[in-house]
């Protein structure tokens, strides 16, 4: 975590957001940038800065640009998960940006064995989005339970099924 703070203090947060905004259409930049966002967001100060400086809409745009790419989806949703776990402001911003609907849609897109890898990022993002009661209501309204159950029928990978069951249990509390 101390490296995250040092990197953030040295400008890595700003450079990552700017890099994703300018070059996020490139798969390599999308993968590395989303991974960097998630790691930088593990520090609460960095995460607050990222949330206030456009990282939330930026990562959602990257996910949209790379729809169908399970590797980018996994990294992008993991970044969202970490940002939502670390900072309530980020949870609220993602909720305002329709991330709840996009998460439910992403479950449906990637709930095949070929795309199942992405679900290991989407599941924890849903759990952390749901820490905000308003987001939980949105997730439920958009059909997250049905989407998770459909994914459980389709995906036959134990680690992905475990993640989906974890998400279901969080949503039930």
mmCIF file with all atom_site columns, C-alpha atoms in Angstrom:
data_model
loop_
_atom_site.group_PDB
_atom_site.id
_atom_site.type_symbol
_atom_site.label_atom_id
_atom_site.label_alt_id
_atom_site.label_comp_id
_atom_site.label_asym_id
_atom_site.label_entity_id
_atom_site.label_seq_id
_atom_site.pdbx_PDB_ins_code
_atom_site.Cartn_x
_atom_site.Cartn_y
_atom_site.Cartn_z
_atom_site.occupancy
_atom_site.B_iso_or_equiv
_atom_site.pdbx_formal_charge
_atom_site.auth_seq_id
_atom_site.auth_comp_id
_atom_site.auth_asym_id
_atom_site.auth_atom_id
_atom_site.pdbx_PDB_model_num
ATOM 1   C CA . UNK A 1 1   ? 0.000   0.000   0.000   1.00 0.00 ? 1   UNK A CA 1
ATOM 2   C CA . UNK A 1 2   ? 2.913   2.379   0.661   1.00 0.00 ? 2   UNK A CA 1
ATOM 3   C CA . UNK A 1 3   ? 4.076   1.960   -2.954  1.00 0.00 ? 3   UNK A CA 1
ATOM 4   C CA . UNK A 1 4   ? 0.550   2.845   -4.080  1.00 0.00 ? 4   UNK A CA 1
ATOM 5   C CA . UNK A 1 5   ? 0.710   6.057   -2.073  1.00 0.00 ? 5   UNK A CA 1
ATOM 6   C CA . UNK A 1 6   ? 4.169   6.931   -3.401  1.00 0.00 ? 6   UNK A CA 1
ATOM 7   C CA . UNK A 1 7   ? 3.121   6.226   -6.969  1.00 0.00 ? 7   UNK A CA 1
ATOM 8   C CA . UNK A 1 8   ? -0.031  8.278   -6.554  1.00 0.00 ? 8   UNK A CA 1
ATOM 9   C CA . UNK A 1 9   ? 1.918   11.118  -4.991  1.00 0.00 ? 9   UNK A CA 1
ATOM 10  C CA . UNK A 1 10  ? 4.309   11.033  -7.959  1.00 0.00 ? 10  UNK A CA 1
ATOM 11  C CA . UNK A 1 11  ? 1.436   11.482  -10.449 1.00 0.00 ? 11  UNK A CA 1
ATOM 12  C CA . UNK A 1 12  ? 0.632   7.890   -11.429 1.00 0.00 ? 12  UNK A CA 1
ATOM 13  C CA . UNK A 1 13  ? -3.108  8.376   -10.839 1.00 0.00 ? 13  UNK A CA 1
ATOM 14  C CA . UNK A 1 14  ? -3.318  11.331  -13.214 1.00 0.00 ? 14  UNK A CA 1
ATOM 15  C CA . UNK A 1 15  ? -1.141  9.621   -15.826 1.00 0.00 ? 15  UNK A CA 1
ATOM 16  C CA . UNK A 1 16  ? -3.222  6.440   -15.673 1.00 0.00 ? 16  UNK A CA 1
ATOM 17  C CA . UNK A 1 17  ? -6.539  8.251   -16.144 1.00 0.00 ? 17  UNK A CA 1
ATOM 18  C CA . UNK A 1 18  ? -5.079  10.402  -18.927 1.00 0.00 ? 18  UNK A CA 1
ATOM 19  C CA . UNK A 1 19  ? -3.540  7.368   -20.616 1.00 0.00 ? 19  UNK A CA 1
ATOM 20  C CA . UNK A 1 20  ? -6.827  5.482   -20.549 1.00 0.00 ? 20  UNK A CA 1
ATOM 21  C CA . UNK A 1 21  ? -8.693  8.500   -21.883 1.00 0.00 ? 21  UNK A CA 1
ATOM 22  C CA . UNK A 1 22  ? -6.270  8.995   -24.757 1.00 0.00 ? 22  UNK A CA 1
ATOM 23  C CA . UNK A 1 23  ? -5.254  5.431   -25.622 1.00 0.00 ? 23  UNK A CA 1
ATOM 24  C CA . UNK A 1 24  ? -7.882  3.223   -23.983 1.00 0.00 ? 24  UNK A CA 1
ATOM 25  C CA . UNK A 1 25  ? -9.025  1.901   -27.343 1.00 0.00 ? 25  UNK A CA 1
ATOM 26  C CA . UNK A 1 26  ? -5.811  -0.150  -27.452 1.00 0.00 ? 26  UNK A CA 1
ATOM 27  C CA . UNK A 1 27  ? -6.324  -3.489  -25.706 1.00 0.00 ? 27  UNK A CA 1
ATOM 28  C CA . UNK A 1 28  ? -2.878  -3.442  -24.089 1.00 0.00 ? 28  UNK A CA 1
ATOM 29  C CA . UNK A 1 29  ? -3.428  0.036   -22.655 1.00 0.00 ? 29  UNK A CA 1
ATOM 30  C CA . UNK A 1 30  ? -6.911  -0.952  -21.494 1.00 0.00 ? 30  UNK A CA 1
ATOM 31  C CA . UNK A 1 31  ? -5.600  -4.046  -19.692 1.00 0.00 ? 31  UNK A CA 1
ATOM 32  C CA . UNK A 1 32  ? -2.617  -2.364  -18.075 1.00 0.00 ? 32  UNK A CA 1
ATOM 33  C CA . UNK A 1 33  ? -4.465  0.849   -17.298 1.00 0.00 ? 33  UNK A CA 1
ATOM 34  C CA . UNK A 1 34  ? -7.380  -0.900  -15.615 1.00 0.00 ? 34  UNK A CA 1
ATOM 35  C CA . UNK A 1 35  ? -4.963  -3.063  -13.621 1.00 0.00 ? 35  UNK A CA 1
ATOM 36  C CA . UNK A 1 36  ? -3.051  0.066   -12.579 1.00 0.00 ? 36  UNK A CA 1
ATOM 37  C CA . UNK A 1 37  ? -6.277  1.844   -11.561 1.00 0.00 ? 37  UNK A CA 1
ATOM 38  C CA . UNK A 1 38  ? -7.241  -1.066  -9.349  1.00 0.00 ? 38  UNK A CA 1
ATOM 39  C CA . UNK A 1 39  ? -3.851  -1.217  -7.693  1.00 0.00 ? 39  UNK A CA 1
ATOM 40  C CA . UNK A 1 40  ? -3.622  2.543   -7.204  1.00 0.00 ? 40  UNK A CA 1
ATOM 41  C CA . UNK A 1 41  ? -7.151  2.582   -5.740  1.00 0.00 ? 41  UNK A CA 1
ATOM 42  C CA . UNK A 1 42  ? -6.059  0.285   -2.908  1.00 0.00 ? 42  UNK A CA 1
ATOM 43  C CA . UNK A 1 43  ? -4.777  3.452   -1.230  1.00 0.00 ? 43  UNK A CA 1
ATOM 44  C CA . UNK A 1 44  ? -7.687  5.524   0.092   1.00 0.00 ? 44  UNK A CA 1
ATOM 45  C CA . UNK A 1 45  ? -6.081  8.866   -0.815  1.00 0.00 ? 45  UNK A CA 1
ATOM 46  C CA . UNK A 1 46  ? -5.429  7.734   -4.371  1.00 0.00 ? 46  UNK A CA 1
ATOM 47  C CA . UNK A 1 47  ? -8.920  6.323   -4.641  1.00 0.00 ? 47  UNK A CA 1
ATOM 48  C CA . UNK A 1 48  ? -10.518 9.582   -3.515  1.00 0.00 ? 48  UNK A CA 1
ATOM 49  C CA . UNK A 1 49  ? -8.426  11.442  -6.097  1.00 0.00 ? 49  UNK A CA 1
ATOM 50  C CA . UNK A 1 50  ? -9.316  8.932   -8.828  1.00 0.00 ? 50  UNK A CA 1
ATOM 51  C CA . UNK A 1 51  ? -13.009 9.185   -8.022  1.00 0.00 ? 51  UNK A CA 1
ATOM 52  C CA . UNK A 1 52  ? -12.976 12.958  -8.142  1.00 0.00 ? 52  UNK A CA 1
ATOM 53  C CA . UNK A 1 53  ? -10.835 13.126  -11.285 1.00 0.00 ? 53  UNK A CA 1
ATOM 54  C CA . UNK A 1 54  ? -12.782 11.168  -13.862 1.00 0.00 ? 54  UNK A CA 1
ATOM 55  C CA . UNK A 1 55  ? -11.575 7.608   -13.339 1.00 0.00 ? 55  UNK A CA 1
ATOM 56  C CA . UNK A 1 56  ? -15.119 6.280   -12.838 1.00 0.00 ? 56  UNK A CA 1
ATOM 57  C CA . UNK A 1 57  ? -16.519 7.288   -16.241 1.00 0.00 ? 57  UNK A CA 1
ATOM 58  C CA . UNK A 1 58  ? -13.145 6.533   -17.812 1.00 0.00 ? 58  UNK A CA 1
ATOM 59  C CA . UNK A 1 59  ? -13.103 2.863   -16.798 1.00 0.00 ? 59  UNK A CA 1
ATOM 60  C CA . UNK A 1 60  ? -16.733 2.448   -17.897 1.00 0.00 ? 60  UNK A CA 1
ATOM 61  C CA . UNK A 1 61  ? -15.862 3.891   -21.331 1.00 0.00 ? 61  UNK A CA 1
ATOM 62  C CA . UNK A 1 62  ? -12.937 1.467   -21.603 1.00 0.00 ? 62  UNK A CA 1
ATOM 63  C CA . UNK A 1 63  ? -15.254 -1.438  -20.779 1.00 0.00 ? 63  UNK A CA 1
ATOM 64  C CA . UNK A 1 64  ? -17.704 -0.246  -23.409 1.00 0.00 ? 64  UNK A CA 1
ATOM 65  C CA . UNK A 1 65  ? -14.969 0.104   -26.043 1.00 0.00 ? 65  UNK A CA 1
ATOM 66  C CA . UNK A 1 66  ? -13.776 -3.441  -25.329 1.00 0.00 ? 66  UNK A CA 1
ATOM 67  C CA . UNK A 1 67  ? -17.155 -5.102  -24.899 1.00 0.00 ? 67  UNK A CA 1
ATOM 68  C CA . UNK A 1 68  ? -16.740 -8.787  -25.551 1.00 0.00 ? 68  UNK A CA 1
ATOM 69  C CA . UNK A 1 69  ? -13.100 -8.924  -24.409 1.00 0.00 ? 69  UNK A CA 1
ATOM 70  C CA . UNK A 1 70  ? -13.156 -10.986 -21.220 1.00 0.00 ? 70  UNK A CA 1
ATOM 71  C CA . UNK A 1 71  ? -9.624  -10.010 -20.158 1.00 0.00 ? 71  UNK A CA 1
ATOM 72  C CA . UNK A 1 72  ? -10.343 -6.281  -20.308 1.00 0.00 ? 72  UNK A CA 1
ATOM 73  C CA . UNK A 1 73  ? -13.706 -6.891  -18.627 1.00 0.00 ? 73  UNK A CA 1
ATOM 74  C CA . UNK A 1 74  ? -12.061 -8.768  -15.755 1.00 0.00 ? 74  UNK A CA 1
ATOM 75  C CA . UNK A 1 75  ? -9.465  -6.044  -15.136 1.00 0.00 ? 75  UNK A CA 1
ATOM 76  C CA . UNK A 1 76  ? -11.942 -3.182  -15.565 1.00 0.00 ? 76  UNK A CA 1
ATOM 77  C CA . UNK A 1 77  ? -14.541 -4.658  -13.224 1.00 0.00 ? 77  UNK A CA 1
ATOM 78  C CA . UNK A 1 78  ? -11.837 -5.514  -10.678 1.00 0.00 ? 78  UNK A CA 1
ATOM 79  C CA . UNK A 1 79  ? -10.765 -1.855  -10.755 1.00 0.00 ? 79  UNK A CA 1
ATOM 80  C CA . UNK A 1 80  ? -14.391 -0.847  -10.181 1.00 0.00 ? 80  UNK A CA 1
ATOM 81  C CA . UNK A 1 81  ? -14.628 -3.352  -7.342  1.00 0.00 ? 81  UNK A CA 1
ATOM 82  C CA . UNK A 1 82  ? -11.554 -1.965  -5.590  1.00 0.00 ? 82  UNK A CA 1
ATOM 83  C CA . UNK A 1 83  ? -12.631 1.639   -6.085  1.00 0.00 ? 83  UNK A CA 1
ATOM 84  C CA . UNK A 1 84  ? -16.080 0.858   -4.661  1.00 0.00 ? 84  UNK A CA 1
ATOM 85  C CA . UNK A 1 85  ? -14.619 -1.053  -1.712  1.00 0.00 ? 85  UNK A CA 1
ATOM 86  C CA . UNK A 1 86  ? -12.174 1.732   -0.884  1.00 0.00 ? 86  UNK A CA 1
ATOM 87  C CA . UNK A 1 87  ? -14.290 4.855   -1.341  1.00 0.00 ? 87  UNK A CA 1
ATOM 88  C CA . UNK A 1 88  ? -18.007 5.552   -0.776  1.00 0.00 ? 88  UNK A CA 1
ATOM 89  C CA . UNK A 1 89  ? -17.802 8.475   -3.197  1.00 0.00 ? 89  UNK A CA 1
ATOM 90  C CA . UNK A 1 90  ? -16.749 6.104   -5.961  1.00 0.00 ? 90  UNK A CA 1
ATOM 91  C CA . UNK A 1 91  ? -19.669 3.799   -5.151  1.00 0.00 ? 91  UNK A CA 1
ATOM 92  C CA . UNK A 1 92  ? -22.027 6.751   -5.551  1.00 0.00 ? 92  UNK A CA 1
ATOM 93  C CA . UNK A 1 93  ? -20.402 7.938   -8.781  1.00 0.00 ? 93  UNK A CA 1
ATOM 94  C CA . UNK A 1 94  ? -20.555 4.500   -10.342 1.00 0.00 ? 94  UNK A CA 1
ATOM 95  C CA . UNK A 1 95  ? -24.210 4.253   -9.334  1.00 0.00 ? 95  UNK A CA 1
ATOM 96  C CA . UNK A 1 96  ? -24.931 7.583   -11.032 1.00 0.00 ? 96  UNK A CA 1
ATOM 97  C CA . UNK A 1 97  ? -23.128 6.393   -14.171 1.00 0.00 ? 97  UNK A CA 1
ATOM 98  C CA . UNK A 1 98  ? -25.381 3.318   -14.581 1.00 0.00 ? 98  UNK A CA 1
ATOM 99  C CA . UNK A 1 99  ? -22.644 0.882   -13.557 1.00 0.00 ? 99  UNK A CA 1
ATOM 100 C CA . UNK A 1 100 ? -25.291 -1.275  -11.876 1.00 0.00 ? 100 UNK A CA 1
ATOM 101 C CA . UNK A 1 101 ? -27.129 -1.815  -15.158 1.00 0.00 ? 101 UNK A CA 1
ATOM 102 C CA . UNK A 1 102 ? -23.823 -2.300  -16.984 1.00 0.00 ? 102 UNK A CA 1
ATOM 103 C CA . UNK A 1 103 ? -22.733 -4.923  -14.433 1.00 0.00 ? 103 UNK A CA 1
ATOM 104 C CA . UNK A 1 104 ? -25.934 -6.927  -14.925 1.00 0.00 ? 104 UNK A CA 1
ATOM 105 C CA . UNK A 1 105 ? -25.534 -6.667  -18.706 1.00 0.00 ? 105 UNK A CA 1
ATOM 106 C CA . UNK A 1 106 ? -21.904 -7.781  -18.381 1.00 0.00 ? 106 UNK A CA 1
ATOM 107 C CA . UNK A 1 107 ? -22.927 -10.899 -16.453 1.00 0.00 ? 107 UNK A CA 1
ATOM 108 C CA . UNK A 1 108 ? -25.208 -11.833 -19.325 1.00 0.00 ? 108 UNK A CA 1
ATOM 109 C CA . UNK A 1 109 ? -22.534 -11.106 -21.949 1.00 0.00 ? 109 UNK A CA 1
ATOM 110 C CA . UNK A 1 110 ? -19.819 -13.150 -20.243 1.00 0.00 ? 110 UNK A CA 1
ATOM 111 C CA . UNK A 1 111 ? -21.796 -16.042 -18.752 1.00 0.00 ? 111 UNK A CA 1
ATOM 112 C CA . UNK A 1 112 ? -20.310 -18.698 -20.982 1.00 0.00 ? 112 UNK A CA 1
ATOM 113 C CA . UNK A 1 113 ? -17.329 -20.864 -20.241 1.00 0.00 ? 113 UNK A CA 1
ATOM 114 C CA . UNK A 1 114 ? -15.377 -18.911 -22.870 1.00 0.00 ? 114 UNK A CA 1
ATOM 115 C CA . UNK A 1 115 ? -16.139 -15.564 -21.196 1.00 0.00 ? 115 UNK A CA 1
ATOM 116 C CA . UNK A 1 116 ? -16.437 -16.817 -17.643 1.00 0.00 ? 116 UNK A CA 1
ATOM 117 C CA . UNK A 1 117 ? -13.060 -15.366 -16.685 1.00 0.00 ? 117 UNK A CA 1
ATOM 118 C CA . UNK A 1 118 ? -14.631 -11.890 -16.751 1.00 0.00 ? 118 UNK A CA 1
ATOM 119 C CA . UNK A 1 119 ? -17.122 -12.935 -14.087 1.00 0.00 ? 119 UNK A CA 1
ATOM 120 C CA . UNK A 1 120 ? -14.270 -13.161 -11.560 1.00 0.00 ? 120 UNK A CA 1
ATOM 121 C CA . UNK A 1 121 ? -14.037 -9.365  -11.859 1.00 0.00 ? 121 UNK A CA 1
ATOM 122 C CA . UNK A 1 122 ? -17.724 -8.593  -12.296 1.00 0.00 ? 122 UNK A CA 1
ATOM 123 C CA . UNK A 1 123 ? -18.855 -10.548 -9.213  1.00 0.00 ? 123 UNK A CA 1
ATOM 124 C CA . UNK A 1 124 ? -16.796 -8.619  -6.636  1.00 0.00 ? 124 UNK A CA 1
ATOM 125 C CA . UNK A 1 125 ? -17.697 -5.351  -8.382  1.00 0.00 ? 125 UNK A CA 1
ATOM 126 C CA . UNK A 1 126 ? -21.375 -6.136  -7.843  1.00 0.00 ? 126 UNK A CA 1
ATOM 127 C CA . UNK A 1 127 ? -20.702 -6.988  -4.202  1.00 0.00 ? 127 UNK A CA 1
ATOM 128 C CA . UNK A 1 128 ? -18.943 -3.674  -3.632  1.00 0.00 ? 128 UNK A CA 1
ATOM 129 C CA . UNK A 1 129 ? -21.402 -1.609  -5.658  1.00 0.00 ? 129 UNK A CA 1
ATOM 130 C CA . UNK A 1 130 ? -24.114 -3.106  -3.436  1.00 0.00 ? 130 UNK A CA 1
ATOM 131 C CA . UNK A 1 131 ? -22.483 -1.626  -0.321  1.00 0.00 ? 131 UNK A CA 1
ATOM 132 C CA . UNK A 1 132 ? -24.434 1.489   -1.334  1.00 0.00 ? 132 UNK A CA 1
ATOM 133 C CA . UNK A 1 133 ? -28.156 0.839   -0.648  1.00 0.00 ? 133 UNK A CA 1
ATOM 134 C CA . UNK A 1 134 ? -29.202 2.869   -3.686  1.00 0.00 ? 134 UNK A CA 1
ATOM 135 C CA . UNK A 1 135 ? -26.930 0.757   -5.889  1.00 0.00 ? 135 UNK A CA 1
ATOM 136 C CA . UNK A 1 136 ? -28.298 -2.432  -4.337  1.00 0.00 ? 136 UNK A CA 1
ATOM 137 C CA . UNK A 1 137 ? -31.809 -1.331  -5.253  1.00 0.00 ? 137 UNK A CA 1
ATOM 138 C CA . UNK A 1 138 ? -30.656 -0.570  -8.808  1.00 0.00 ? 138 UNK A CA 1
ATOM 139 C CA . UNK A 1 139 ? -28.934 -3.946  -9.132  1.00 0.00 ? 139 UNK A CA 1
ATOM 140 C CA . UNK A 1 140 ? -32.054 -5.761  -7.971  1.00 0.00 ? 140 UNK A CA 1
ATOM 141 C CA . UNK A 1 141 ? -34.278 -3.677  -10.255 1.00 0.00 ? 141 UNK A CA 1
ATOM 142 C CA . UNK A 1 142 ? -32.055 -4.502  -13.239 1.00 0.00 ? 142 UNK A CA 1
ATOM 143 C CA . UNK A 1 143 ? -32.338 -8.251  -12.575 1.00 0.00 ? 143 UNK A CA 1
ATOM 144 C CA . UNK A 1 144 ? -29.012 -9.093  -10.998 1.00 0.00 ? 144 UNK A CA 1
ATOM 145 C CA . UNK A 1 145 ? -30.383 -12.181 -9.235  1.00 0.00 ? 145 UNK A CA 1
ATOM 146 C CA . UNK A 1 146 ? -31.748 -13.690 -12.468 1.00 0.00 ? 146 UNK A CA 1
ATOM 147 C CA . UNK A 1 147 ? -28.506 -12.859 -14.296 1.00 0.00 ? 147 UNK A CA 1
ATOM 148 C CA . UNK A 1 148 ? -26.414 -14.546 -11.587 1.00 0.00 ? 148 UNK A CA 1
ATOM 149 C CA . UNK A 1 149 ? -28.637 -17.634 -11.593 1.00 0.00 ? 149 UNK A CA 1
ATOM 150 C CA . UNK A 1 150 ? -28.459 -17.847 -15.397 1.00 0.00 ? 150 UNK A CA 1
ATOM 151 C CA . UNK A 1 151 ? -24.676 -17.577 -15.209 1.00 0.00 ? 151 UNK A CA 1
ATOM 152 C CA . UNK A 1 152 ? -24.532 -20.366 -12.646 1.00 0.00 ? 152 UNK A CA 1
ATOM 153 C CA . UNK A 1 153 ? -26.348 -22.640 -15.110 1.00 0.00 ? 153 UNK A CA 1
ATOM 154 C CA . UNK A 1 154 ? -23.971 -21.744 -17.952 1.00 0.00 ? 154 UNK A CA 1
ATOM 155 C CA . UNK A 1 155 ? -20.547 -21.553 -16.302 1.00 0.00 ? 155 UNK A CA 1
ATOM 156 C CA . UNK A 1 156 ? -18.955 -24.838 -15.309 1.00 0.00 ? 156 UNK A CA 1
ATOM 157 C CA . UNK A 1 157 ? -15.760 -23.558 -13.711 1.00 0.00 ? 157 UNK A CA 1
ATOM 158 C CA . UNK A 1 158 ? -15.561 -24.104 -9.966  1.00 0.00 ? 158 UNK A CA 1
ATOM 159 C CA . UNK A 1 159 ? -13.726 -20.863 -9.139  1.00 0.00 ? 159 UNK A CA 1
ATOM 160 C CA . UNK A 1 160 ? -16.229 -18.797 -11.146 1.00 0.00 ? 160 UNK A CA 1
ATOM 161 C CA . UNK A 1 161 ? -19.185 -20.614 -9.593  1.00 0.00 ? 161 UNK A CA 1
ATOM 162 C CA . UNK A 1 162 ? -17.713 -19.873 -6.153  1.00 0.00 ? 162 UNK A CA 1
ATOM 163 C CA . UNK A 1 163 ? -17.491 -16.163 -7.031  1.00 0.00 ? 163 UNK A CA 1
ATOM 164 C CA . UNK A 1 164 ? -21.083 -16.136 -8.260  1.00 0.00 ? 164 UNK A CA 1
ATOM 165 C CA . UNK A 1 165 ? -22.321 -17.899 -5.102  1.00 0.00 ? 165 UNK A CA 1
ATOM 166 C CA . UNK A 1 166 ? -20.409 -15.374 -2.999  1.00 0.00 ? 166 UNK A CA 1
ATOM 167 C CA . UNK A 1 167 ? -22.124 -12.534 -4.820  1.00 0.00 ? 167 UNK A CA 1
ATOM 168 C CA . UNK A 1 168 ? -25.537 -14.127 -4.355  1.00 0.00 ? 168 UNK A CA 1
ATOM 169 C CA . UNK A 1 169 ? -24.905 -14.522 -0.637  1.00 0.00 ? 169 UNK A CA 1
ATOM 170 C CA . UNK A 1 170 ? -23.844 -10.858 -0.296  1.00 0.00 ? 170 UNK A CA 1
ATOM 171 C CA . UNK A 1 171 ? -26.974 -9.718  -2.105  1.00 0.00 ? 171 UNK A CA 1
ATOM 172 C CA . UNK A 1 172 ? -29.117 -11.801 0.250   1.00 0.00 ? 172 UNK A CA 1
ATOM 173 C CA . UNK A 1 173 ? -27.905 -10.017 3.379   1.00 0.00 ? 173 UNK A CA 1
#
